[in-house]
Coordinates of C-alpha atoms and ligand atoms in Angstrom, one line a residue:
Chain A
X38 CA -0.8 -41.3 -4.9
X39 CA -0.6 -38.2 -7.2
X40 CA 1.8 -35.5 -6.8
X41 CA 0.5 -31.8 -6.5
X42 CA 4.1 -30.4 -7.1
X43 CA 6.5 -31.5 -9.4
X44 CA 10.1 -30.0 -10.4
X45 CA 12.1 -31.4 -13.0
X46 CA 16.0 -30.4 -13.4
X47 CA 15.7 -27.5 -11.8
X48 CA 18.4 -25.0 -11.7
X49 CA 19.3 -21.7 -10.5
X50 CA 22.3 -19.7 -10.0
X51 CA 23.0 -16.5 -8.3
X52 CA 26.2 -14.9 -10.0
X53 CA 28.6 -17.7 -9.5
X54 CA 26.9 -19.3 -6.7
X55 CA 24.7 -22.6 -7.8
X56 CA 22.0 -22.3 -5.3
X57 CA 19.9 -25.2 -6.9
X58 CA 21.4 -27.8 -9.4
X59 CA 19.3 -30.2 -11.3
X60 CA 16.6 -31.0 -8.9
X61 CA 13.7 -33.4 -9.3
X62 CA 11.2 -33.1 -6.7
X63 CA 7.5 -34.6 -6.2
X64 CA 5.5 -33.5 -3.5
X65 CA 2.6 -35.8 -2.9
X66 CA -0.9 -34.6 -2.4
X67 CA -2.4 -34.5 1.2
X68 CA 1.0 -35.0 2.8
X69 CA 3.6 -33.5 4.8
X70 CA 6.7 -33.5 3.0
X71 CA 9.8 -32.0 4.6
X72 CA 12.9 -30.4 2.7
X73 CA 16.0 -30.4 5.1
X74 CA 19.6 -29.7 4.6
X75 CA 22.7 -27.5 6.0
X76 CA 22.6 -23.7 5.6
X77 CA 23.0 -22.4 2.1
X78 CA 21.8 -25.7 0.6
X79 CA 19.1 -24.0 -1.6
X80 CA 15.8 -24.8 0.5
X81 CA 14.6 -21.2 0.4
X82 CA 15.5 -20.7 -3.1
X83 CA 13.4 -23.8 -4.0
X84 CA 10.5 -22.0 -2.3
X85 CA 11.2 -18.7 -4.2
X86 CA 11.2 -20.5 -7.4
X87 CA 8.0 -22.4 -6.9
X88 CA 6.4 -19.2 -5.6
X89 CA 7.8 -17.4 -8.7
X90 CA 9.9 -14.8 -7.0
X91 CA 12.7 -15.4 -9.4
X92 CA 12.7 -17.1 -12.8
X93 CA 14.1 -20.6 -13.1
X94 CA 17.6 -20.9 -15.0
X95 CA 16.8 -24.3 -16.4
X96 CA 13.9 -27.1 -15.6
X97 CA 10.3 -27.2 -15.0
X98 CA 7.9 -26.5 -12.3
X99 CA 4.6 -28.3 -12.4
X100 CA 1.7 -27.6 -10.2
X101 CA -1.4 -29.8 -10.6
X102 CA -0.6 -30.6 -14.1
X103 CA -0.1 -26.9 -15.0
X104 CA 3.8 -25.9 -16.1
X105 CA 4.2 -22.8 -13.9
X106 CA 7.5 -21.3 -15.4
X107 CA 5.8 -18.2 -17.1
X108 CA 3.1 -17.8 -14.3
X109 CA 3.5 -14.6 -12.4
X110 CA 3.6 -15.0 -8.5
X111 CA 0.4 -13.4 -7.5
X112 CA -1.3 -16.0 -10.1
X113 CA 0.5 -18.6 -8.7
X114 CA -1.1 -17.9 -5.2
X115 CA -4.6 -17.8 -7.0
X116 CA -4.0 -21.2 -8.4
X117 CA -3.5 -22.3 -4.9
X118 CA 0.2 -22.1 -3.7
X119 CA 0.9 -20.1 -0.6
X120 CA 4.0 -19.5 1.5
X121 CA 5.5 -18.1 4.7
X122 CA 8.9 -16.3 4.8
X123 CA 12.1 -17.2 7.0
X124 CA 12.0 -13.8 7.7
X125 CA 8.5 -13.4 8.7
X126 CA 7.5 -10.4 6.3
X127 CA 4.2 -9.3 8.4
X128 CA 2.6 -6.1 7.3
X129 CA 3.7 -3.8 10.3
X130 CA 1.2 -1.2 9.3
X131 CA -1.9 -3.6 9.8
X132 CA -3.5 -5.2 12.9
X133 CA -3.1 -9.2 13.0
X134 CA -6.9 -9.3 11.5
X135 CA -6.2 -7.1 8.6
X136 CA -2.7 -9.2 7.9
X137 CA -5.2 -12.1 7.5
X138 CA -7.5 -10.2 5.4
X139 CA -4.8 -9.4 3.0
X140 CA -4.7 -13.4 2.4
X141 CA -8.3 -13.3 1.3
X142 CA -7.3 -10.8 -1.7
X143 CA -7.1 -13.7 -4.3
X144 CA -10.5 -14.9 -3.1
X145 CA -12.5 -11.9 -3.3
X146 CA -13.2 -9.5 -6.4
X147 CA -14.3 -6.1 -5.7
X148 CA -12.1 -3.3 -6.7
X149 CA -11.4 0.5 -6.6
X150 CA -14.7 1.4 -8.2
X151 CA -17.0 -0.7 -5.8
X152 CA -15.0 0.4 -3.0
X153 CA -14.8 4.0 -3.8
X154 CA -18.8 4.3 -3.8
X155 CA -19.3 1.6 -1.2
X156 CA -21.7 -0.4 -3.5
X157 CA -23.3 -3.3 -2.0
X158 CA -21.0 -6.1 -3.7
X159 CA -18.0 -4.2 -1.5
X160 CA -19.9 -4.5 1.7
X161 CA -20.9 -8.2 1.2
X162 CA -17.3 -9.2 0.2
X163 CA -16.1 -7.3 3.0
X164 CA -17.9 -9.0 5.6
X165 CA -17.1 -12.5 4.1
X166 CA -13.5 -11.6 4.1
X167 CA -13.7 -10.5 7.8
X168 CA -15.4 -13.6 8.9
X169 CA -13.2 -16.0 7.2
X170 CA -10.1 -14.1 8.2
X171 CA -11.6 -14.2 11.8
X172 CA -11.7 -18.2 11.3
X173 CA -8.1 -18.6 10.4
X174 CA -7.1 -16.3 13.1
X175 CA -8.8 -18.7 15.5
X176 CA -7.4 -21.9 13.9
X177 CA -3.8 -20.5 14.8
X178 CA -5.0 -19.6 18.3
X179 CA -4.7 -15.8 18.0
X180 CA -8.5 -14.8 18.0
X181 CA -8.2 -12.6 21.0
X182 CA -5.2 -10.5 19.3
X183 CA -7.2 -9.8 16.5
X184 CA -7.0 -5.9 17.0
X185 CA -3.5 -5.7 17.9
X186 CA -0.6 -4.4 15.7
X187 CA 1.1 -7.6 14.0
X188 CA 4.4 -6.5 15.1
X189 CA 3.4 -5.8 18.6
X190 CA 3.2 -9.8 18.9
X191 CA 6.0 -12.1 20.2
X192 CA 8.0 -13.8 17.6
X193 CA 6.2 -17.0 18.2
X194 CA 2.7 -15.5 17.6
X195 CA 3.9 -13.5 14.5
X196 CA 5.0 -16.9 12.9
X197 CA 1.5 -18.4 13.5
X198 CA 0.1 -14.9 12.2
X199 CA 2.1 -15.5 8.8
X200 CA 0.7 -19.1 8.9
X201 CA -2.9 -17.9 9.0
X202 CA -2.3 -15.2 6.4
X203 CA -1.0 -17.7 3.9
X204 CA -3.9 -20.1 4.9
X205 CA -6.4 -17.5 4.3
X206 CA -5.3 -17.4 0.8
X207 CA -7.2 -21.0 0.7
X208 CA -4.2 -22.8 -0.8
X209 CA -3.7 -26.5 -1.8
X210 CA -0.2 -26.3 -1.1
X211 CA 1.3 -24.8 1.8
X212 CA 5.1 -24.1 1.9
X213 CA 6.4 -23.2 5.5
X214 CA 10.2 -21.9 5.6
X215 CA 11.5 -22.5 9.0
X216 CA 8.3 -22.2 11.1
X217 CA 10.0 -23.5 14.1
X218 CA 13.0 -21.2 14.1
X219 CA 12.9 -19.0 17.2
X220 CA 10.1 -20.9 18.9
X221 CA 10.3 -22.8 22.4
X222 CA 9.6 -26.4 23.0
X223 CA 6.1 -25.7 23.8
X224 CA 5.4 -23.7 21.1
X225 CA 7.2 -26.0 18.7
X226 CA 4.8 -28.8 19.8
X227 CA 1.6 -26.2 19.2
X228 CA 3.0 -25.9 15.7
X229 CA 3.4 -29.5 15.1
X230 CA -0.3 -30.0 15.9
X231 CA -1.3 -27.2 13.8
X232 CA 0.5 -28.4 10.9
X233 CA -0.9 -31.9 11.1
X234 CA -4.4 -30.1 11.4
X235 CA -3.6 -28.0 8.2
X236 CA -2.7 -31.4 6.7
X237 CA -6.1 -33.0 7.6
X238 CA -7.8 -30.0 6.2
X239 CA -6.5 -31.8 2.9
X240 CA -3.7 -28.9 2.4
X241 CA -0.4 -30.4 1.1
X242 CA 2.3 -29.0 3.2
X243 CA 5.9 -28.6 2.1
X244 CA 8.1 -27.6 5.1
X245 CA 11.8 -26.4 5.4
X246 CA 12.8 -26.8 8.9
X247 CA 16.3 -27.0 10.8
X248 CA 14.8 -28.6 13.9
X249 CA 15.1 -32.6 13.5
X250 CA 12.9 -33.5 16.0
X251 CA 10.2 -31.5 14.7
X252 CA 11.0 -32.7 11.1
X253 CA 11.3 -36.3 12.2
X254 CA 7.8 -36.2 14.1
X255 CA 6.0 -34.6 11.3
X256 CA 7.0 -35.2 8.1
X257 CA 5.8 -38.3 6.1
X258 CA 8.6 -37.7 3.6
X259 CA 11.9 -36.0 3.5
X260 CA 14.0 -34.7 0.7
X261 CA 17.7 -33.8 1.8
X262 CA 19.5 -30.9 -0.1
X263 CA 23.0 -29.9 -0.1
X264 CA 24.8 -27.7 -2.0
X265 CA 22.0 -27.3 -4.3
X266 CA 21.7 -30.9 -4.9
X267 CA 19.2 -33.3 -3.9
X268 CA 21.2 -36.2 -2.1
X269 CA 18.6 -38.3 -0.7
X270 CA 14.9 -38.8 -0.1
X271 CA 12.5 -41.1 2.0
X272 CA 10.7 -41.8 5.3
X273 CA 12.1 -39.9 8.1
X274 CA 13.6 -43.2 9.2
X275 CA 15.4 -44.0 5.9
X276 CA 16.8 -40.4 5.9
X277 CA 18.1 -40.8 9.6
X278 CA 20.1 -43.7 8.6
X279 CA 21.3 -42.4 5.5
X280 CA 25.1 -42.4 5.4
X281 CA 25.2 -39.4 2.5
X282 CA 23.2 -37.3 4.9
X283 CA 24.7 -38.1 8.0
X284 CA 28.1 -37.0 6.0
X285 CA 26.5 -33.8 4.9
X286 CA 25.5 -32.7 8.2
X287 CA 28.7 -34.0 10.1
X288 CA 30.6 -31.7 7.4
X289 CA 28.5 -29.0 8.3
X290 CA 29.2 -29.2 12.2
X291 CA 32.9 -29.7 11.5
X292 CA 33.3 -26.2 9.9
Chain B
X26 CA -10.5 1.8 25.5
X27 CA -8.1 4.1 23.9
X28 CA -9.1 3.1 20.3
X29 CA -12.7 3.8 21.0
X30 CA -12.1 7.2 22.2
X31 CA -9.2 7.6 19.4
X32 CA -12.4 6.7 17.1
X33 CA -14.7 9.2 18.6
X34 CA -12.0 11.9 18.5
X35 CA -11.3 11.4 14.8
X36 CA -15.3 11.6 14.3
X37 CA -15.6 14.9 16.3
X38 CA -12.6 16.4 14.4
X39 CA -14.2 15.6 11.1
X40 CA -17.6 16.8 12.0
X41 CA -16.1 20.1 13.3
X42 CA -14.0 20.5 10.1
X43 CA -17.0 20.0 7.9
X44 CA -18.8 22.8 9.9
X45 CA -16.2 25.0 9.3
X46 CA -15.8 24.2 5.7
X47 CA -19.6 24.7 5.1
X48 CA -19.7 28.0 7.0
X49 CA -16.6 29.7 6.2
X50 CA -17.3 32.0 3.2
X51 CA -20.4 33.6 4.7
X52 CA -20.4 37.1 5.5
X53 CA -20.4 36.9 9.1
X54 CA -17.9 34.2 9.4
X55 CA -14.8 34.0 7.5
X56 CA -15.8 35.4 4.1
X57 CA -12.5 37.7 4.0
X58 CA -10.5 34.4 3.6
X59 CA -12.8 32.8 0.7
X60 CA -9.9 32.6 -1.7
X61 CA -7.4 31.4 0.6
X62 CA -9.8 28.6 1.5
X63 CA -10.5 27.9 -2.2
X64 CA -6.5 27.3 -2.6
X65 CA -6.7 25.2 0.6
X66 CA -9.5 23.1 -1.2
X67 CA -7.3 22.8 -4.2
X68 CA -4.3 21.8 -2.3
X69 CA -6.2 19.3 -0.2
X70 CA -7.0 17.6 -3.5
X71 CA -3.6 17.4 -4.4
X72 CA -2.3 16.2 -1.0
X73 CA -4.8 13.5 -0.6
X74 CA -3.7 11.9 -3.8
X75 CA -0.2 12.2 -2.8
X76 CA -0.9 10.5 0.6
X77 CA -2.5 7.6 -1.2
X78 CA 0.3 7.3 -3.2
X79 CA 3.1 7.8 -0.6
X80 CA 1.3 7.2 2.6
X81 CA -0.5 4.3 2.0
X82 CA 1.5 2.6 -0.9
X83 CA 4.8 3.7 0.1
X84 CA 5.7 5.2 -3.4
X85 CA 7.4 8.7 -3.5
X86 CA 6.6 11.3 -5.9
X87 CA 8.3 14.3 -6.2
X88 CA 6.7 15.7 -9.3
X89 CA 3.1 15.6 -8.4
X90 CA 2.6 19.2 -9.6
X91 CA 3.1 18.2 -13.2
X92 CA -0.2 16.5 -13.2
X93 CA -1.7 19.4 -11.8
X94 CA -0.4 21.4 -14.5
X95 CA -1.5 19.3 -17.2
X96 CA -5.1 19.4 -16.1
X97 CA -4.7 23.3 -15.8
X98 CA -3.2 23.7 -19.1
X99 CA -5.7 21.1 -20.7
X100 CA -8.6 23.2 -19.4
X101 CA -7.1 26.6 -20.2
X102 CA -6.2 25.7 -23.9
X103 CA -9.3 23.6 -24.8
X104 CA -11.8 26.1 -23.2
X105 CA -10.0 29.1 -24.2
X106 CA -8.2 28.8 -27.6
X107 CA -10.5 25.8 -28.8
X108 CA -13.8 27.0 -27.4
X109 CA -14.6 23.6 -25.9
X110 CA -17.2 23.5 -23.0
X111 CA -15.2 23.9 -19.6
X112 CA -16.7 20.9 -18.1
X113 CA -15.8 18.6 -21.3
X114 CA -12.1 20.2 -21.0
X115 CA -12.0 19.4 -17.4
X116 CA -13.1 15.8 -18.4
X117 CA -10.7 15.6 -21.3
X118 CA -7.7 17.0 -19.2
X119 CA -8.5 14.2 -16.4
X120 CA -8.5 11.5 -18.7
X121 CA -5.2 12.7 -20.6
X122 CA -3.5 13.0 -17.3
X123 CA -4.7 9.5 -16.2
X124 CA -3.4 8.0 -19.6
X125 CA -0.4 9.7 -19.4
X126 CA 0.2 8.6 -15.8
X127 CA -0.9 5.1 -16.8
X128 CA 1.8 5.1 -19.7
X129 CA 4.7 6.3 -17.5
X130 CA 4.0 4.4 -14.8
X131 CA 5.2 1.2 -16.6
X132 CA 9.0 2.5 -16.8
X133 CA 8.8 4.4 -13.4
X134 CA 7.7 1.9 -11.3
X135 CA 10.6 -0.5 -12.3
X136 CA 12.1 1.9 -9.9
X137 CA 12.1 2.2 -6.2
X138 CA 12.8 4.5 -3.2
X139 CA 15.7 7.0 -4.2
X140 CA 15.7 6.1 -7.6
X141 CA 11.8 6.5 -7.9
X142 CA 12.1 9.8 -6.0
X143 CA 14.6 11.0 -8.7
X144 CA 12.7 9.8 -11.7
X145 CA 9.6 11.6 -10.6
X146 CA 11.3 14.6 -10.0
X147 CA 12.9 14.7 -13.5
X148 CA 9.5 14.1 -14.8
X149 CA 8.2 17.1 -13.0
X150 CA 11.1 19.2 -14.4
X151 CA 10.3 18.2 -17.9
X152 CA 6.7 18.9 -17.9
X153 CA 7.5 22.1 -16.3
X154 CA 9.8 23.1 -19.2
X155 CA 7.4 22.0 -21.7
X156 CA 4.7 24.3 -20.1
X157 CA 7.3 27.1 -20.7
X158 CA 8.6 26.2 -23.9
X159 CA 5.6 25.3 -25.7
X160 CA 4.7 28.9 -26.0
X161 CA 2.6 28.4 -29.1
X162 CA 0.0 26.5 -27.1
X163 CA 0.8 27.4 -23.5
X164 CA 1.6 31.0 -23.9
X165 CA 5.1 30.2 -22.5
X166 CA 6.3 32.3 -19.4
X167 CA 3.7 34.9 -19.9
X168 CA 1.0 32.3 -19.5
X169 CA -2.6 32.9 -20.7
X170 CA -5.5 35.2 -19.8
X171 CA -9.1 35.1 -20.1
X172 CA -9.9 31.6 -19.4
X173 CA -13.8 31.4 -19.3
X174 CA -15.6 30.7 -15.7
X175 CA -17.4 27.3 -15.2
X176 CA -21.0 27.4 -15.6
X177 CA -23.9 24.9 -15.3
X178 CA -27.1 25.9 -17.4
X179 CA -27.6 29.6 -16.7
X180 CA -25.5 29.5 -13.4
X181 CA -22.1 30.9 -13.8
X182 CA -19.6 30.3 -11.1
X183 CA -18.4 33.9 -11.5
X184 CA -17.9 35.0 -7.7
X185 CA -15.5 33.4 -5.3
X186 CA -18.4 32.4 -3.1
X187 CA -20.0 30.2 -5.7
X188 CA -16.6 28.8 -6.6
X189 CA -15.8 28.0 -3.0
X190 CA -18.5 25.5 -2.7
X191 CA -17.7 24.0 -6.0
X192 CA -14.1 23.2 -5.0
X193 CA -15.1 22.2 -1.4
X194 CA -17.8 19.9 -2.9
X195 CA -15.4 18.2 -5.2
X196 CA -12.7 17.9 -2.4
X197 CA -15.0 16.5 0.1
X198 CA -16.1 13.9 -2.6
X199 CA -12.4 13.1 -3.3
X200 CA -11.8 12.9 0.5
X201 CA -14.7 10.5 1.1
X202 CA -13.8 8.3 -1.9
X203 CA -10.2 8.1 -0.7
X204 CA -11.2 6.7 2.7
X205 CA -13.7 4.3 1.2
X206 CA -10.6 3.2 -0.8
X207 CA -8.0 3.2 2.1
X208 CA -10.9 1.0 4.0
X209 CA -11.4 -1.6 1.2
X210 CA -9.7 -4.6 0.0
X211 CA -7.8 -2.3 -2.5
X212 CA -6.7 -0.4 0.4
X213 CA -5.4 -3.3 2.1
X214 CA -3.5 -4.1 -1.0
X215 CA -1.8 -0.6 -1.2
X216 CA -0.9 -0.8 2.5
X217 CA 0.2 -4.4 2.0
X218 CA 2.9 -3.2 -0.7
X219 CA 4.1 -0.5 1.6
X220 CA 4.5 -3.0 4.4
X221 CA 6.5 -5.6 2.4
X222 CA 6.2 -6.0 -1.4
X223 CA 7.3 -9.6 -1.2
X224 CA 4.6 -10.5 1.2
X225 CA 2.1 -8.7 -0.6
X226 CA 2.7 -10.7 -3.8
X227 CA 3.0 -13.8 -1.8
X228 CA -0.7 -13.3 -0.9
X229 CA -1.7 -12.8 -4.4
X230 CA -1.6 -8.9 -4.8
X231 CA -0.3 -7.6 -8.3
X232 CA 1.7 -5.0 -6.9
X233 CA 2.8 -3.4 -10.1
X234 CA -1.0 -3.2 -11.1
X235 CA -2.1 -1.7 -7.8
X236 CA 0.7 1.1 -7.8
X237 CA -0.3 2.0 -11.3
X238 CA -3.9 2.3 -10.4
X239 CA -3.1 4.4 -7.3
X240 CA -0.6 6.6 -9.3
X241 CA -3.3 7.0 -11.9
X242 CA -6.1 7.9 -9.5
X243 CA -3.8 10.5 -7.6
X244 CA -2.9 12.0 -11.1
X245 CA -6.6 12.5 -11.8
X246 CA -7.3 14.2 -8.6
X247 CA -4.5 16.6 -9.2
X248 CA -5.4 17.2 -12.9
X249 CA -9.3 18.0 -11.6
X250 CA -7.6 20.4 -9.1
X251 CA -5.4 21.9 -12.0
X252 CA -8.5 22.5 -14.0
X253 CA -10.6 24.2 -11.1
X254 CA -7.4 26.2 -10.4
X255 CA -7.6 28.0 -14.0
X256 CA -11.1 28.5 -14.2
X257 CA -10.9 30.1 -10.6
X258 CA -8.0 32.4 -11.5
X259 CA -9.1 32.8 -15.2
X260 CA -5.2 32.7 -15.8
X261 CA -2.5 30.0 -16.2
X262 CA 1.4 30.4 -16.3
X263 CA 3.8 27.7 -15.2
X264 CA 4.9 29.3 -12.2
X265 CA 2.5 27.2 -9.7
X266 CA 3.6 23.9 -11.5
X267 CA 7.4 24.0 -10.7
X268 CA 9.8 22.0 -8.3
X269 CA 8.7 24.3 -5.5
X270 CA 5.2 23.7 -5.9
X271 CA 5.8 19.6 -5.7
X272 CA 7.9 20.0 -2.6
X273 CA 5.0 21.8 -1.0
X274 CA 2.6 19.1 -1.8
X275 CA 4.9 16.6 -0.1
X276 CA 5.4 18.8 2.9
X277 CA 1.6 19.3 3.0
X278 CA 1.1 15.2 3.1
X279 CA 3.9 15.1 5.6
X280 CA 2.4 17.7 7.9
X281 CA -1.1 16.4 7.6
X282 CA -0.1 13.0 8.2
X283 CA 1.1 10.8 5.2
X284 CA -1.1 7.9 6.2
X285 CA -4.2 9.7 6.8
X286 CA -7.0 10.9 4.4
X287 CA -8.6 13.5 6.6
X288 CA -5.2 15.0 7.5
X289 CA -4.7 16.3 3.9
X290 CA -7.0 19.2 5.0
X291 CA -4.6 20.0 7.8
X292 CA -1.6 19.8 6.0
X293 CA -2.9 21.8 3.1
X294 CA -4.3 24.4 5.5
X295 CA -1.2 24.8 7.7
X296 CA 1.1 25.2 4.8
X297 CA -1.0 27.2 2.6
X298 CA -1.8 29.8 5.4
X299 CA 1.8 29.7 6.3
X300 CA 3.1 30.5 2.8
X301 CA 0.5 33.2 2.1
X302 CA 0.4 34.9 5.2
X303 CA 3.7 34.5 6.7
X304 CA 6.5 33.6 4.2
X305 CA 5.8 36.2 1.8
X306 CA 8.6 38.2 4.0
X307 CA 11.1 35.6 3.6
X308 CA 11.2 35.6 -0.1
X309 CA 13.7 33.0 -1.7
X310 CA 14.2 31.6 1.8
X311 CA 10.7 29.8 1.8
X312 CA 12.4 26.5 0.7
X313 CA 14.4 26.7 3.9
X314 CA 11.5 27.1 6.2
X315 CA 9.7 24.2 4.2
X316 CA 13.0 22.1 4.7
X317 CA 12.7 22.8 8.5
X318 CA 9.1 22.1 8.9
X319 CA 9.5 18.7 7.1
X320 CA 12.3 17.7 9.6
X321 CA 10.6 19.1 12.5
X322 CA 7.3 17.2 11.9
X323 CA 9.1 14.0 11.0
X324 CA 10.9 14.1 14.1
X325 CA 8.3 15.1 16.5
X326 CA 5.1 14.2 14.9
X327 CA 5.9 11.3 12.5
X328 CA 2.3 10.7 11.8
X329 CA 1.4 14.1 10.8
X330 CA -0.6 16.9 12.5
X331 CA -4.2 15.3 12.2
X332 CA -3.1 12.1 14.1
X333 CA -1.0 14.1 16.5
X334 CA -4.2 16.3 17.4
X335 CA -6.5 13.0 17.5
X336 CA -4.0 11.3 19.7
X337 CA -3.6 14.5 22.2
X338 CA -7.2 14.9 22.3
X339 CA -7.8 11.0 23.1
X340 CA -5.4 11.1 25.9
X341 CA -7.1 14.1 27.4
X342 CA -10.3 12.5 27.3
X343 CA -8.9 9.3 28.9
X344 CA -7.4 11.5 31.6
X345 CA -10.7 13.2 31.9
X346 CA -12.5 9.7 32.0
X347 CA -10.2 8.1 34.6
X348 CA -10.8 11.1 36.9
X349 CA -14.2 10.8 36.7
X350 CA -14.1 7.1 37.5
X351 CA -12.0 7.6 40.5
X352 CA -14.0 7.7 43.8
Ligands
LIG259 N1 18.7 -13.3 -3.9 C1 20.0 -14.0 -3.7 N2 21.0 -13.6 -4.4 C2 22.4 -13.8 -4.3 N3 22.5 -15.1 -3.7 C3 21.5 -15.7 -3.5 C4 20.0 -15.2 -3.4 N4 19.2 -16.2 -2.7 C5 20.1 -17.1 -2.2 N5 21.2 -17.0 -2.7 C6 22.5 -17.9 -2.3 O1 22.1 -19.4 -2.7 C7 22.4 -20.1 -1.9 C8 21.2 -20.8 -1.3 O2 20.5 -20.1 -0.6 P1 19.2 -20.6 0.0 O3 18.7 -19.1 0.8 O4 18.4 -21.1 -0.8 O5 19.5 -21.4 1.3 P2 19.0 -22.2 2.4 O6 19.0 -23.7 2.3 O7 17.5 -21.6 2.6 O8 19.6 -21.8 3.9 P3 19.2 -21.4 5.2 O9 19.1 -22.7 5.9 O10 20.5 -20.5 5.7 O11 18.0 -20.7 5.1 C9 23.1 -19.4 -0.8 O12 24.6 -19.3 -1.2 C10 22.8 -18.0 -0.9 O13 23.8 -17.1 -0.6
LIG260 MG1 16.5 -20.4 3.9

């Protein structure tokens, strides 16, 4: 097995709060890896560092053999890293289809000039963009809502739409931040199916999720963070029996 | 259904608009208003640039008249003082304004929201003061007279009738280009930045670069309008490039509809007619009237006059169509 993403000694603090402390992580290619941990454990921060939203304080992020530390966010997307957000962040000024079309931004070239004069290149690319976007929209089951405003959709479909938008960047690594939050049982089952299908497309999935049933049913490898530290990793079965993990979660429940 | 009618409504409105624009300066139609219409055309150029920047990309500029002024003074000084061909002067002005916008976009777009508004406001004021104080070049508060007409071959744009078609030809070209951009990959990128900058970056949009590009484009639009402005009046002074002018462009953009390319014509026309034909009575109070208009439009027609009219028409049609369908 080769890893698609590795972090070594990753550190990041916000003011006095240490969000991540010395985290070593390896995401194996072609598999679903889950990151779990109590609130404030540093899961979203991990995503933000990998995506390049903030710089790291210390440590290294390596994606497919390339160090990412000095690579801008939008370039990381072009390299094959896509993500969704815990707080959804759809483009409210666009239809569902247009939201997904933005995902094709890095896979198309034409710019202001070609657009301004509607040169053949712009029409050709635009056709491909909308065709592919429609395909991703259908993949997550939202084809019939293509022309609706993104924010008119219910939360469950909004979350699927963000996944379609991320997929439209044609990533090798897809990071999903709490895709199950706010979904009902039925929607969660559909979500699990979708994530497996994405994995079967050859895309490695890194998943942050609080719903343990969802995580244990999906993840082939589980990493546990607590207060910015990695406290355990292993298969779902191993993690469920791990005393430190149980203690961390019990500690949270006592609060 | 509604979307379809709406699309057709927009088309009808645009065709009517084009017809009006084409026939307006003829003797038997609106010739009396040719000069007013020229100003509306120039204002539309400024407004559509600001719509791209504010309405689509979500970046405020309260100093847009500065770019209008830079184009105007470049044209005036080069063509009058240095005898440069007016078209070349216009091109140099546009290139210089674009370069200037490019350079200041780096510090200015580190800022967001209110801070960006403040910075652009300050920029506008500084440029305005430079126009007044660099008297050796600009003629200071008194301005410069005797700027030559534009001409092409032996054809001189020496009557308002001729200049009308020049201004509106260029104006419609800018509107068309803007519309094409808005509906393209780049247009989506701009709207994505408006929607959520974090999400835009996450799909690989280089938000800093797109903000810079649209800022430069809108500055170039304004600069070209400024050049045409001085070759029309044959005079330039600092007054039309002050704070009030920048505010008026914002009001025009809001009234026409911030996120509407064709609405720019409506906004520019409404405010221009108001300020030339009505507000002269109000003297210094006109700023208050603009403030009121801004508030009223924001509250009752948040998408602007153009979209408001379009929706109104679509709703009427729909009611009509429904009545037809009833047995
Ligand atoms: N931009 C920021 N500025 C300041 N503090 C931050 C920032 N981002 C995260 N933090 C802090 O870092 C810590 C880790 O936050 P993070 O969002 O990564 O947690 P999380 O594991 O995703 O939690 P949750 O399950 O609630 O989403 C928290 O204490 C949080 O308050
Ligand atoms: Mg989180």
